[in-house]
C-alpha positions as protocol buffer text, in pm:
chain_id: "A"
residue {
  index: 1
  type: UNK
  ca { x: 431 y: 1889 z: 1486 }
}
residue {
  index: 2
  type: UNK
  ca { x: 664 y: 1996 z: 1765 }
}
residue {
  index: 3
  type: UNK
  ca { x: 1027 y: 1907 z: 1822 }
}
residue {
  index: 4
  type: UNK
  ca { x: 1145 y: 1906 z: 2185 }
}
residue {
  index: 5
  type: UNK
  ca { x: 1470 y: 1788 z: 2023 }
}
residue {
  index: 6
  type: UNK
  ca { x: 1553 y: 1677 z: 1670 }
}
residue {
  index: 7
  type: UNK
  ca { x: 1553 y: 1321 z: 1805 }
}
residue {
  index: 8
  type: UNK
  ca { x: 1181 y: 1330 z: 1897 }
}
residue {
  index: 9
  type: UNK
  ca { x: 868 y: 1472 z: 1743 }
}
residue {
  index: 10
  type: UNK
  ca { x: 537 y: 1521 z: 1923 }
}
residue {
  index: 11
  type: UNK
  ca { x: 241 y: 1515 z: 1684 }
}
residue {
  index: 12
  type: UNK
  ca { x: -107 y: 1650 z: 1750 }
}
residue {
  index: 13
  type: UNK
  ca { x: -405 y: 1594 z: 1525 }
}
residue {
  index: 14
  type: UNK
  ca { x: -734 y: 1781 z: 1497 }
}
residue {
  index: 15
  type: UNK
  ca { x: -1016 y: 1729 z: 1248 }
}
residue {
  index: 16
  type: UNK
  ca { x: -1382 y: 1822 z: 1223 }
}
residue {
  index: 17
  type: UNK
  ca { x: -1625 y: 1534 z: 1174 }
}
residue {
  index: 18
  type: UNK
  ca { x: -1982 y: 1603 z: 1063 }
}
residue {
  index: 19
  type: UNK
  ca { x: -2286 y: 1377 z: 1091 }
}
residue {
  index: 20
  type: UNK
  ca { x: -2495 y: 1450 z: 781 }
}
residue {
  index: 21
  type: UNK
  ca { x: -2786 y: 1219 z: 864 }
}
residue {
  index: 22
  type: UNK
  ca { x: -3105 y: 1296 z: 1056 }
}
residue {
  index: 23
  type: UNK
  ca { x: -3033 y: 1067 z: 1353 }
}
residue {
  index: 24
  type: UNK
  ca { x: -2760 y: 1015 z: 1611 }
}
residue {
  index: 25
  type: UNK
  ca { x: -2463 y: 810 z: 1486 }
}
residue {
  index: 26
  type: UNK
  ca { x: -2187 y: 623 z: 1667 }
}
residue {
  index: 27
  type: UNK
  ca { x: -1865 y: 650 z: 1470 }
}
residue {
  index: 28
  type: UNK
  ca { x: -1500 y: 552 z: 1484 }
}
residue {
  index: 29
  type: UNK
  ca { x: -1234 y: 799 z: 1372 }
}
residue {
  index: 30
  type: UNK
  ca { x: -902 y: 635 z: 1281 }
}
residue {
  index: 31
  type: UNK
  ca { x: -568 y: 765 z: 1161 }
}
residue {
  index: 32
  type: UNK
  ca { x: -276 y: 565 z: 1019 }
}
residue {
  index: 33
  type: UNK
  ca { x: 60 y: 740 z: 977 }
}
residue {
  index: 34
  type: UNK
  ca { x: 319 y: 596 z: 742 }
}
residue {
  index: 35
  type: UNK
  ca { x: 608 y: 528 z: 744 }
}
residue {
  index: 36
  type: UNK
  ca { x: 592 y: 372 z: 1089 }
}
residue {
  index: 37
  type: UNK
  ca { x: 235 y: 234 z: 1073 }
}
residue {
  index: 38
  type: UNK
  ca { x: 128 y: 451 z: 1368 }
}
residue {
  index: 39
  type: UNK
  ca { x: -241 y: 388 z: 1439 }
}
residue {
  index: 40
  type: UNK
  ca { x: -467 y: 601 z: 1661 }
}
residue {
  index: 41
  type: UNK
  ca { x: -846 y: 594 z: 1690 }
}
residue {
  index: 42
  type: UNK
  ca { x: -1137 y: 726 z: 1892 }
}
residue {
  index: 43
  type: UNK
  ca { x: -1506 y: 638 z: 1918 }
}
residue {
  index: 44
  type: UNK
  ca { x: -1772 y: 907 z: 1960 }
}
residue {
  index: 45
  type: UNK
  ca { x: -2142 y: 974 z: 1922 }
}
residue {
  index: 46
  type: UNK
  ca { x: -2261 y: 1258 z: 1702 }
}
residue {
  index: 47
  type: UNK
  ca { x: -2607 y: 1409 z: 1717 }
}
residue {
  index: 48
  type: UNK
  ca { x: -2801 y: 1452 z: 1394 }
}
residue {
  index: 49
  type: UNK
  ca { x: -2657 y: 1720 z: 1161 }
}
residue {
  index: 50
  type: UNK
  ca { x: -2386 y: 1809 z: 1413 }
}
residue {
  index: 51
  type: UNK
  ca { x: -2012 y: 1872 z: 1380 }
}
residue {
  index: 52
  type: UNK
  ca { x: -1750 y: 1785 z: 1642 }
}
residue {
  index: 53
  type: UNK
  ca { x: -1381 y: 1867 z: 1668 }
}
residue {
  index: 54
  type: UNK
  ca { x: -1186 y: 1544 z: 1727 }
}
residue {
  index: 55
  type: UNK
  ca { x: -835 y: 1577 z: 1870 }
}
residue {
  index: 56
  type: UNK
  ca { x: -546 y: 1340 z: 1937 }
}
residue {
  index: 57
  type: UNK
  ca { x: -218 y: 1410 z: 2118 }
}
residue {
  index: 58
  type: UNK
  ca { x: 56 y: 1222 z: 2301 }
}
residue {
  index: 59
  type: UNK
  ca { x: -115 y: 1265 z: 2640 }
}
residue {
  index: 60
  type: UNK
  ca { x: -371 y: 997 z: 2554 }
}
residue {
  index: 61
  type: UNK
  ca { x: -203 y: 853 z: 2244 }
}
residue {
  index: 62
  type: UNK
  ca { x: 166 y: 802 z: 2331 }
}
residue {
  index: 63
  type: UNK
  ca { x: 229 y: 655 z: 1985 }
}
residue {
  index: 64
  type: UNK
  ca { x: 213 y: 1014 z: 1854 }
}
residue {
  index: 65
  type: UNK
  ca { x: 554 y: 1080 z: 2015 }
}
residue {
  index: 66
  type: UNK
  ca { x: 792 y: 964 z: 1740 }
}
residue {
  index: 67
  type: UNK
  ca { x: 1156 y: 881 z: 1808 }
}
residue {
  index: 68
  type: UNK
  ca { x: 1416 y: 964 z: 1544 }
}
residue {
  index: 69
  type: UNK
  ca { x: 1168 y: 1128 z: 1302 }
}
residue {
  index: 70
  type: UNK
  ca { x: 1255 y: 1187 z: 938 }
}
residue {
  index: 71
  type: UNK
  ca { x: 1251 y: 1566 z: 941 }
}
residue {
  index: 72
  type: UNK
  ca { x: 1139 y: 1797 z: 660 }
}
residue {
  index: 73
  type: UNK
  ca { x: 1412 y: 2039 z: 554 }
}
residue {
  index: 74
  type: UNK
  ca { x: 1408 y: 2333 z: 310 }
}
residue {
  index: 75
  type: UNK
  ca { x: 1590 y: 2290 z: -19 }
}
residue {
  index: 76
  type: UNK
  ca { x: 1966 y: 2299 z: 39 }
}
residue {
  index: 77
  type: UNK
  ca { x: 1948 y: 2204 z: 408 }
}
residue {
  index: 78
  type: UNK
  ca { x: 1848 y: 1837 z: 388 }
}
residue {
  index: 79
  type: UNK
  ca { x: 1578 y: 1612 z: 249 }
}
residue {
  index: 80
  type: UNK
  ca { x: 1215 y: 1732 z: 243 }
}
residue {
  index: 81
  type: UNK
  ca { x: 1092 y: 1409 z: 404 }
}
residue {
  index: 82
  type: UNK
  ca { x: 715 y: 1362 z: 407 }
}
residue {
  index: 83
  type: UNK
  ca { x: 479 y: 1140 z: 602 }
}
residue {
  index: 84
  type: UNK
  ca { x: 124 y: 1040 z: 510 }
}
residue {
  index: 85
  type: UNK
  ca { x: -175 y: 1016 z: 740 }
}
residue {
  index: 86
  type: UNK
  ca { x: -478 y: 825 z: 616 }
}
residue {
  index: 87
  type: UNK
  ca { x: -794 y: 929 z: 799 }
}
residue {
  index: 88
  type: UNK
  ca { x: -1099 y: 704 z: 804 }
}
residue {
  index: 89
  type: UNK
  ca { x: -1445 y: 766 z: 950 }
}
residue {
  index: 90
  type: UNK
  ca { x: -1619 y: 434 z: 1016 }
}
residue {
  index: 91
  type: UNK
  ca { x: -1993 y: 386 z: 1062 }
}
residue {
  index: 92
  type: UNK
  ca { x: -2121 y: 34 z: 1148 }
}
residue {
  index: 93
  type: UNK
  ca { x: -1781 y: -110 z: 1059 }
}
residue {
  index: 94
  type: UNK
  ca { x: -1778 y: 44 z: 711 }
}
residue {
  index: 95
  type: UNK
  ca { x: -1572 y: 337 z: 584 }
}
residue {
  index: 96
  type: UNK
  ca { x: -1799 y: 639 z: 542 }
}
residue {
  index: 97
  type: UNK
  ca { x: -1521 y: 873 z: 428 }
}
residue {
  index: 98
  type: UNK
  ca { x: -1143 y: 858 z: 390 }
}
residue {
  index: 99
  type: UNK
  ca { x: -879 y: 1121 z: 324 }
}
residue {
  index: 100
  type: UNK
  ca { x: -502 y: 1114 z: 282 }
}
residue {
  index: 101
  type: UNK
  ca { x: -296 y: 1405 z: 418 }
}
residue {
  index: 102
  type: UNK
  ca { x: 76 y: 1438 z: 355 }
}
residue {
  index: 103
  type: UNK
  ca { x: 285 y: 1640 z: 600 }
}
residue {
  index: 104
  type: UNK
  ca { x: 640 y: 1715 z: 697 }
}
residue {
  index: 105
  type: UNK
  ca { x: 769 y: 1700 z: 1053 }
}
residue {
  index: 106
  type: UNK
  ca { x: 941 y: 2032 z: 1123 }
}
residue {
  index: 107
  type: UNK
  ca { x: 957 y: 2317 z: 1371 }
}
residue {
  index: 108
  type: UNK
  ca { x: 933 y: 2675 z: 1245 }
}
residue {
  index: 109
  type: UNK
  ca { x: 1052 y: 2963 z: 1462 }
}
residue {
  index: 110
  type: UNK
  ca { x: 1148 y: 3324 z: 1398 }
}
residue {
  index: 111
  type: UNK
  ca { x: 1279 y: 3636 z: 1570 }
}
residue {
  index: 112
  type: UNK
  ca { x: 1338 y: 4002 z: 1481 }
}
residue {
  index: 113
  type: UNK
  ca { x: 1662 y: 4063 z: 1666 }
}
residue {
  index: 114
  type: UNK
  ca { x: 1854 y: 4369 z: 1551 }
}
residue {
  index: 115
  type: UNK
  ca { x: 1548 y: 4478 z: 1352 }
}
residue {
  index: 116
  type: UNK
  ca { x: 1612 y: 4188 z: 1113 }
}
residue {
  index: 117
  type: UNK
  ca { x: 1370 y: 3904 z: 1043 }
}
residue {
  index: 118
  type: UNK
  ca { x: 1534 y: 3564 z: 1105 }
}
residue {
  index: 119
  type: UNK
  ca { x: 1370 y: 3231 z: 1018 }
}
residue {
  index: 120
  type: UNK
  ca { x: 1476 y: 2898 z: 1170 }
}
residue {
  index: 121
  type: UNK
  ca { x: 1364 y: 2550 z: 1063 }
}
residue {
  index: 122
  type: UNK
  ca { x: 1432 y: 2271 z: 1314 }
}
residue {
  index: 123
  type: UNK
  ca { x: 1654 y: 2513 z: 1504 }
}
residue {
  index: 124
  type: UNK
  ca { x: 1874 y: 2591 z: 1203 }
}
residue {
  index: 125
  type: UNK
  ca { x: 1891 y: 2949 z: 1064 }
}
residue {
  index: 126
  type: UNK
  ca { x: 1779 y: 2958 z: 699 }
}
residue {
  index: 127
  type: UNK
  ca { x: 1916 y: 3195 z: 435 }
}
residue {
  index: 128
  type: UNK
  ca { x: 1610 y: 3280 z: 227 }
}
residue {
  index: 129
  type: UNK
  ca { x: 1643 y: 3257 z: -152 }
}
residue {
  index: 130
  type: UNK
  ca { x: 1323 y: 3284 z: -347 }
}
residue {
  index: 131
  type: UNK
  ca { x: 1100 y: 3416 z: -620 }
}
residue {
  index: 132
  type: UNK
  ca { x: 778 y: 3614 z: -642 }
}
residue {
  index: 133
  type: UNK
  ca { x: 492 y: 3416 z: -798 }
}
residue {
  index: 134
  type: UNK
  ca { x: 197 y: 3630 z: -904 }
}
residue {
  index: 135
  type: UNK
  ca { x: -10 y: 3372 z: -1091 }
}
residue {
  index: 136
  type: UNK
  ca { x: 46 y: 3012 z: -1195 }
}
residue {
  index: 137
  type: UNK
  ca { x: -33 y: 3084 z: -1562 }
}
residue {
  index: 138
  type: UNK
  ca { x: -229 y: 3368 z: -1719 }
}
residue {
  index: 139
  type: UNK
  ca { x: -497 y: 3140 z: -1870 }
}
residue {
  index: 140
  type: UNK
  ca { x: -522 y: 2942 z: -1543 }
}
residue {
  index: 141
  type: UNK
  ca { x: -439 y: 2620 z: -1723 }
}
residue {
  index: 142
  type: UNK
  ca { x: -174 y: 2508 z: -1475 }
}
residue {
  index: 143
  type: UNK
  ca { x: -259 y: 2173 z: -1318 }
}
residue {
  index: 144
  type: UNK
  ca { x: -82 y: 1892 z: -1133 }
}
residue {
  index: 145
  type: UNK
  ca { x: 200 y: 1803 z: -1376 }
}
residue {
  index: 146
  type: UNK
  ca { x: 270 y: 2168 z: -1459 }
}
residue {
  index: 147
  type: UNK
  ca { x: 298 y: 2263 z: -1091 }
}
residue {
  index: 148
  type: UNK
  ca { x: 539 y: 1977 z: -1033 }
}
residue {
  index: 149
  type: UNK
  ca { x: 764 y: 2097 z: -1318 }
}
residue {
  index: 150
  type: UNK
  ca { x: 756 y: 2464 z: -1215 }
}
residue {
  index: 151
  type: UNK
  ca { x: 834 y: 2394 z: -848 }
}
residue {
  index: 152
  type: UNK
  ca { x: 1109 y: 2146 z: -943 }
}
residue {
  index: 153
  type: UNK
  ca { x: 1270 y: 2421 z: -1151 }
}
residue {
  index: 154
  type: UNK
  ca { x: 1268 y: 2645 z: -842 }
}
residue {
  index: 155
  type: UNK
  ca { x: 1444 y: 2367 z: -654 }
}
residue {
  index: 156
  type: UNK
  ca { x: 1703 y: 2327 z: -933 }
}
residue {
  index: 157
  type: UNK
  ca { x: 1770 y: 2704 z: -921 }
}
residue {
  index: 158
  type: UNK
  ca { x: 1862 y: 2650 z: -552 }
}
residue {
  index: 159
  type: UNK
  ca { x: 1565 y: 2853 z: -429 }
}
residue {
  index: 160
  type: UNK
  ca { x: 1402 y: 2761 z: -100 }
}
residue {
  index: 161
  type: UNK
  ca { x: 1099 y: 2996 z: -86 }
}
residue {
  index: 162
  type: UNK
  ca { x: 817 y: 3123 z: -309 }
}
residue {
  index: 163
  type: UNK
  ca { x: 614 y: 3430 z: -225 }
}
residue {
  index: 164
  type: UNK
  ca { x: 255 y: 3353 z: -325 }
}
residue {
  index: 165
  type: UNK
  ca { x: 179 y: 3713 z: -419 }
}
residue {
  index: 166
  type: UNK
  ca { x: -162 y: 3821 z: -280 }
}
residue {
  index: 167
  type: UNK
  ca { x: -248 y: 3452 z: -242 }
}
residue {
  index: 168
  type: UNK
  ca { x: -301 y: 3430 z: -619 }
}
residue {
  index: 169
  type: UNK
  ca { x: -242 y: 3052 z: -635 }
}
residue {
  index: 170
  type: UNK
  ca { x: -485 y: 2835 z: -439 }
}
residue {
  index: 171
  type: UNK
  ca { x: -457 y: 2486 z: -594 }
}
residue {
  index: 172
  type: UNK
  ca { x: -368 y: 2198 z: -364 }
}
residue {
  index: 173
  type: UNK
  ca { x: -114 y: 2073 z: -620 }
}
residue {
  index: 174
  type: UNK
  ca { x: 86 y: 2394 z: -575 }
}
residue {
  index: 175
  type: UNK
  ca { x: 120 y: 2343 z: -200 }
}
residue {
  index: 176
  type: UNK
  ca { x: 190 y: 1971 z: -238 }
}
residue {
  index: 177
  type: UNK
  ca { x: 470 y: 2032 z: -489 }
}
residue {
  index: 178
  type: UNK
  ca { x: 630 y: 2287 z: -254 }
}
residue {
  index: 179
  type: UNK
  ca { x: 626 y: 2029 z: 26 }
}
residue {
  index: 180
  type: UNK
  ca { x: 775 y: 1769 z: -208 }
}
residue {
  index: 181
  type: UNK
  ca { x: 1065 y: 1985 z: -327 }
}
residue {
  index: 182
  type: UNK
  ca { x: 1154 y: 2159 z: -2 }
}
residue {
  index: 183
  type: UNK
  ca { x: 1014 y: 2500 z: -94 }
}
residue {
  index: 184
  type: UNK
  ca { x: 882 y: 2720 z: 187 }
}
residue {
  index: 185
  type: UNK
  ca { x: 589 y: 2952 z: 120 }
}
residue {
  index: 186
  type: UNK
  ca { x: 540 y: 3316 z: 206 }
}
residue {
  index: 187
  type: UNK
  ca { x: 163 y: 3303 z: 160 }
}
residue {
  index: 188
  type: UNK
  ca { x: 9 y: 3650 z: 128 }
}
residue {
  index: 189
  type: UNK
  ca { x: -341 y: 3760 z: 210 }
}
residue {
  index: 190
  type: UNK
  ca { x: -531 y: 3965 z: -45 }
}
residue {
  index: 191
  type: UNK
  ca { x: -489 y: 4329 z: 57 }
}
residue {
  index: 192
  type: UNK
  ca { x: -143 y: 4329 z: 211 }
}
residue {
  index: 193
  type: UNK
  ca { x: -28 y: 4613 z: -17 }
}
residue {
  index: 194
  type: UNK
  ca { x: -355 y: 4807 z: -14 }
}
residue {
  index: 195
  type: UNK
  ca { x: -422 y: 5063 z: 264 }
}
residue {
  index: 196
  type: UNK
  ca { x: -798 y: 5053 z: 203 }
}
residue {
  index: 197
  type: UNK
  ca { x: -1005 y: 4808 z: 407 }
}
residue {
  index: 198
  type: UNK
  ca { x: -1265 y: 4593 z: 227 }
}
residue {
  index: 199
  type: UNK
  ca { x: -1628 y: 4704 z: 232 }
}
residue {
  index: 200
  type: UNK
  ca { x: -1742 y: 4383 z: 402 }
}
residue {
  index: 201
  type: UNK
  ca { x: -1501 y: 4296 z: 683 }
}
residue {
  index: 202
  type: UNK
  ca { x: -1713 y: 3996 z: 784 }
}
residue {
  index: 203
  type: UNK
  ca { x: -1671 y: 3831 z: 443 }
}
residue {
  index: 204
  type: UNK
  ca { x: -1301 y: 3915 z: 439 }
}
residue {
  index: 205
  type: UNK
  ca { x: -1244 y: 3766 z: 785 }
}
residue {
  index: 206
  type: UNK
  ca { x: -1437 y: 3450 z: 696 }
}
residue {
  index: 207
  type: UNK
  ca { x: -1222 y: 3408 z: 385 }
}
residue {
  index: 208
  type: UNK
  ca { x: -908 y: 3462 z: 592 }
}
residue {
  index: 209
  type: UNK
  ca { x: -1003 y: 3203 z: 854 }
}
residue {
  index: 210
  type: UNK
  ca { x: -1094 y: 2952 z: 584 }
}
residue {
  index: 211
  type: UNK
  ca { x: -755 y: 2994 z: 417 }
}
residue {
  index: 212
  type: UNK
  ca { x: -568 y: 2953 z: 746 }
}
residue {
  index: 213
  type: UNK
  ca { x: -757 y: 2632 z: 826 }
}
residue {
  index: 214
  type: UNK
  ca { x: -705 y: 2501 z: 473 }
}
residue {
  index: 215
  type: UNK
  ca { x: -328 y: 2534 z: 454 }
}
residue {
  index: 216
  type: UNK
  ca { x: -207 y: 2525 z: 814 }
}
Protein backbone atom coordinates (compact mmCIF):
# COMPACT_ATOMS: atom_id res chain seq x y z
CA UNK A 1 0.00 0.00 0.00
CA UNK A 2 1.08 3.58 -0.66
CA UNK A 3 -0.56 6.81 0.41
CA UNK A 4 0.01 9.82 -1.88
CA UNK A 5 -2.34 11.49 0.62
CA UNK A 6 -4.47 10.10 3.44
CA UNK A 7 -7.45 10.56 1.12
CA UNK A 8 -6.17 8.03 -1.44
CA UNK A 9 -4.40 4.70 -1.30
CA UNK A 10 -2.63 3.02 -4.21
CA UNK A 11 -2.50 -0.76 -3.83
CA UNK A 12 -0.16 -3.15 -5.62
CA UNK A 13 -0.46 -6.91 -5.54
CA UNK A 14 2.08 -9.63 -6.31
CA UNK A 15 1.72 -13.39 -5.95
CA UNK A 16 3.49 -16.46 -7.26
CA UNK A 17 1.32 -18.98 -9.10
CA UNK A 18 2.62 -22.49 -9.77
CA UNK A 19 1.38 -25.02 -12.32
CA UNK A 20 1.84 -28.43 -10.66
CA UNK A 21 0.65 -30.55 -13.58
CA UNK A 22 2.68 -32.04 -16.44
CA UNK A 23 1.09 -29.97 -19.22
CA UNK A 24 0.53 -26.31 -20.08
CA UNK A 25 -2.47 -24.74 -18.32
CA UNK A 26 -4.49 -21.61 -19.01
CA UNK A 27 -5.57 -20.04 -15.75
CA UNK A 28 -7.41 -17.04 -14.37
CA UNK A 29 -6.08 -15.26 -11.28
CA UNK A 30 -8.71 -13.18 -9.47
CA UNK A 31 -8.66 -10.99 -6.38
CA UNK A 32 -11.64 -9.55 -4.50
CA UNK A 33 -10.99 -6.87 -1.86
CA UNK A 34 -13.60 -6.16 0.79
CA UNK A 35 -14.99 -3.83 1.99
CA UNK A 36 -15.55 -2.16 -1.37
CA UNK A 37 -15.94 -5.30 -3.52
CA UNK A 38 -12.91 -4.35 -5.62
CA UNK A 39 -12.35 -7.05 -8.26
CA UNK A 40 -9.22 -7.49 -10.40
CA UNK A 41 -8.23 -10.45 -12.56
CA UNK A 42 -5.73 -11.60 -15.16
CA UNK A 43 -5.52 -14.58 -17.53
CA UNK A 44 -2.21 -16.31 -18.25
CA UNK A 45 -0.71 -19.51 -19.58
CA UNK A 46 1.71 -21.49 -17.44
CA UNK A 47 4.06 -24.14 -18.77
CA UNK A 48 4.18 -27.51 -17.03
CA UNK A 49 5.72 -27.40 -13.53
CA UNK A 50 6.47 -23.68 -13.85
CA UNK A 51 5.99 -20.74 -11.49
CA UNK A 52 5.14 -17.18 -12.55
CA UNK A 53 5.00 -13.93 -10.62
CA UNK A 54 1.62 -12.26 -11.23
CA UNK A 55 1.36 -8.54 -10.49
CA UNK A 56 -1.44 -5.98 -10.39
CA UNK A 57 -1.20 -2.20 -9.93
CA UNK A 58 -3.22 0.93 -10.66
CA UNK A 59 -1.53 1.46 -14.05
CA UNK A 60 -3.58 -1.36 -15.60
CA UNK A 61 -6.12 -1.84 -12.80
CA UNK A 62 -7.35 1.65 -11.82
CA UNK A 63 -9.75 0.11 -9.28
CA UNK A 64 -6.67 -0.46 -7.07
CA UNK A 65 -6.56 3.31 -6.40
CA UNK A 66 -8.95 3.63 -3.43
CA UNK A 67 -10.50 6.94 -2.44
CA UNK A 68 -11.06 7.68 1.25
CA UNK A 69 -9.48 4.42 2.49
CA UNK A 70 -10.06 3.14 6.01
CA UNK A 71 -6.51 3.44 7.30
CA UNK A 72 -4.75 1.13 9.76
CA UNK A 73 -3.47 2.99 12.83
CA UNK A 74 -1.32 1.83 15.76
CA UNK A 75 -3.01 1.45 19.12
CA UNK A 76 -3.77 4.89 20.58
CA UNK A 77 -3.70 6.72 17.25
CA UNK A 78 -6.91 5.48 15.62
CA UNK A 79 -8.64 2.29 14.57
CA UNK A 80 -6.58 -0.63 13.21
CA UNK A 81 -8.88 -1.01 10.19
CA UNK A 82 -8.32 -4.14 8.11
CA UNK A 83 -9.29 -5.18 4.61
CA UNK A 84 -9.52 -8.71 3.20
CA UNK A 85 -8.39 -9.90 -0.21
CA UNK A 86 -9.69 -13.25 -1.42
CA UNK A 87 -7.44 -14.74 -4.09
CA UNK A 88 -8.72 -17.41 -6.44
CA UNK A 89 -6.88 -19.39 -9.12
CA UNK A 90 -9.36 -20.74 -11.68
CA UNK A 91 -8.71 -23.59 -14.09
CA UNK A 92 -11.44 -24.46 -16.64
CA UNK A 93 -13.89 -22.28 -14.74
CA UNK A 94 -13.33 -24.07 -11.43
CA UNK A 95 -11.45 -22.84 -8.37
CA UNK A 96 -8.14 -24.70 -8.11
CA UNK A 97 -6.96 -22.85 -5.00
CA UNK A 98 -8.20 -19.97 -2.86
CA UNK A 99 -6.59 -17.95 -0.08
CA UNK A 100 -7.76 -15.07 2.12
CA UNK A 101 -5.24 -12.37 3.10
CA UNK A 102 -6.07 -9.63 5.58
CA UNK A 103 -4.12 -6.38 5.40
CA UNK A 104 -4.11 -2.84 6.68
CA UNK A 105 -3.71 0.21 4.46
CA UNK A 106 -0.90 2.29 5.93
CA UNK A 107 2.33 4.05 5.05
CA UNK A 108 5.42 3.45 7.18
CA UNK A 109 8.34 5.88 7.07
CA UNK A 110 11.30 6.62 9.32
CA UNK A 111 14.28 8.92 9.72
CA UNK A 112 17.33 9.21 12.00
CA UNK A 113 17.50 12.97 12.38
CA UNK A 114 19.56 14.15 15.32
CA UNK A 115 20.90 10.61 15.74
CA UNK A 116 17.43 9.57 16.94
CA UNK A 117 15.24 6.94 15.28
CA UNK A 118 11.79 8.36 14.42
CA UNK A 119 8.90 6.23 13.12
CA UNK A 120 5.90 7.68 11.28
CA UNK A 121 2.68 5.87 10.35
CA UNK A 122 0.52 7.61 7.73
CA UNK A 123 2.66 10.70 8.19
CA UNK A 124 2.07 10.89 11.95
CA UNK A 125 5.02 10.56 14.39
CA UNK A 126 4.50 7.60 16.74
CA UNK A 127 5.70 7.44 20.34
CA UNK A 128 6.78 3.82 20.75
CA UNK A 129 5.54 1.95 23.83
CA UNK A 130 6.15 -1.76 23.86
CA UNK A 131 7.29 -5.01 25.36
CA UNK A 132 9.93 -7.63 24.61
CA UNK A 133 8.45 -11.02 23.72
CA UNK A 134 10.96 -13.87 23.82
CA UNK A 135 8.63 -16.84 23.36
CA UNK A 136 4.87 -17.26 23.19
CA UNK A 137 4.84 -19.90 25.95
CA UNK A 138 7.62 -22.16 27.20
CA UNK A 139 5.82 -25.41 26.25
CA UNK A 140 4.85 -23.95 22.85
CA UNK A 141 1.18 -24.54 23.56
CA UNK A 142 0.05 -21.06 22.54
CA UNK A 143 -2.46 -21.16 19.70
CA UNK A 144 -5.09 -18.90 18.14
CA UNK A 145 -7.26 -18.00 21.16
CA UNK A 146 -4.24 -17.59 23.45
CA UNK A 147 -2.52 -15.22 21.01
CA UNK A 148 -5.68 -13.14 20.77
CA UNK A 149 -5.85 -12.79 24.56
CA UNK A 150 -2.15 -11.98 25.00
CA UNK A 151 -2.11 -9.33 22.25
CA UNK A 152 -5.37 -7.81 23.51
CA UNK A 153 -3.74 -7.42 26.93
CA UNK A 154 -0.89 -5.52 25.26
CA UNK A 155 -3.47 -3.25 23.69
CA UNK A 156 -5.22 -2.71 27.05
CA UNK A 157 -1.85 -1.78 28.61
CA UNK A 158 -1.68 1.00 25.97
CA UNK A 159 1.30 -0.58 24.22
CA UNK A 160 1.67 -0.16 20.47
CA UNK A 161 4.69 -2.38 19.66
CA UNK A 162 6.07 -5.84 20.46
CA UNK A 163 9.68 -6.79 19.84
CA UNK A 164 9.66 -10.37 18.57
CA UNK A 165 12.98 -11.23 20.19
CA UNK A 166 15.22 -13.17 17.76
CA UNK A 167 12.10 -13.97 15.73
CA UNK A 168 11.10 -16.54 18.36
CA UNK A 169 7.38 -16.46 17.47
CA UNK A 170 6.48 -17.54 13.93
CA UNK A 171 2.77 -18.47 14.08
CA UNK A 172 0.41 -16.69 11.70
CA UNK A 173 -2.04 -16.14 14.56
CA UNK A 174 0.53 -13.97 16.33
CA UNK A 175 0.89 -11.63 13.36
CA UNK A 176 -2.86 -11.57 12.70
CA UNK A 177 -3.65 -10.63 16.31
CA UNK A 178 -1.10 -7.78 16.15
CA UNK A 179 -2.81 -6.46 13.01
CA UNK A 180 -6.20 -6.76 14.70
CA UNK A 181 -5.24 -4.86 17.85
CA UNK A 182 -3.05 -2.15 16.34
CA UNK A 183 0.27 -3.54 17.57
CA UNK A 184 3.37 -2.87 15.45
CA UNK A 185 6.14 -5.47 15.32
CA UNK A 186 9.87 -5.08 15.67
CA UNK A 187 10.62 -8.46 14.09
CA UNK A 188 14.18 -9.62 14.78
CA UNK A 189 16.33 -11.95 12.77
CA UNK A 190 18.12 -14.78 14.55
CA UNK A 191 21.65 -13.56 15.23
CA UNK A 192 21.12 -9.84 15.75
CA UNK A 193 22.91 -9.93 19.12
CA UNK A 194 25.59 -12.44 18.14
CA UNK A 195 28.84 -11.23 16.50
CA UNK A 196 29.57 -14.68 15.06
CA UNK A 197 28.34 -15.45 11.55
CA UNK A 198 26.57 -18.77 10.91
CA UNK A 199 28.57 -21.64 9.44
CA UNK A 200 26.29 -21.89 6.39
CA UNK A 201 25.55 -18.41 5.08
CA UNK A 202 23.55 -19.84 2.16
CA UNK A 203 21.06 -21.54 4.49
CA UNK A 204 20.86 -18.45 6.68
CA UNK A 205 20.18 -16.16 3.71
CA UNK A 206 17.51 -18.52 2.33
CA UNK A 207 15.79 -18.52 5.73
CA UNK A 208 15.99 -14.73 5.85
CA UNK A 209 14.47 -14.26 2.40
CA UNK A 210 11.69 -16.73 3.20
CA UNK A 211 10.79 -14.84 6.37
CA UNK A 212 10.72 -11.49 4.57
CA UNK A 213 8.42 -12.86 1.86
CA UNK A 214 6.19 -14.53 4.45
CA UNK A 215 5.47 -11.49 6.60
CA UNK A 216 5.95 -8.49 4.34
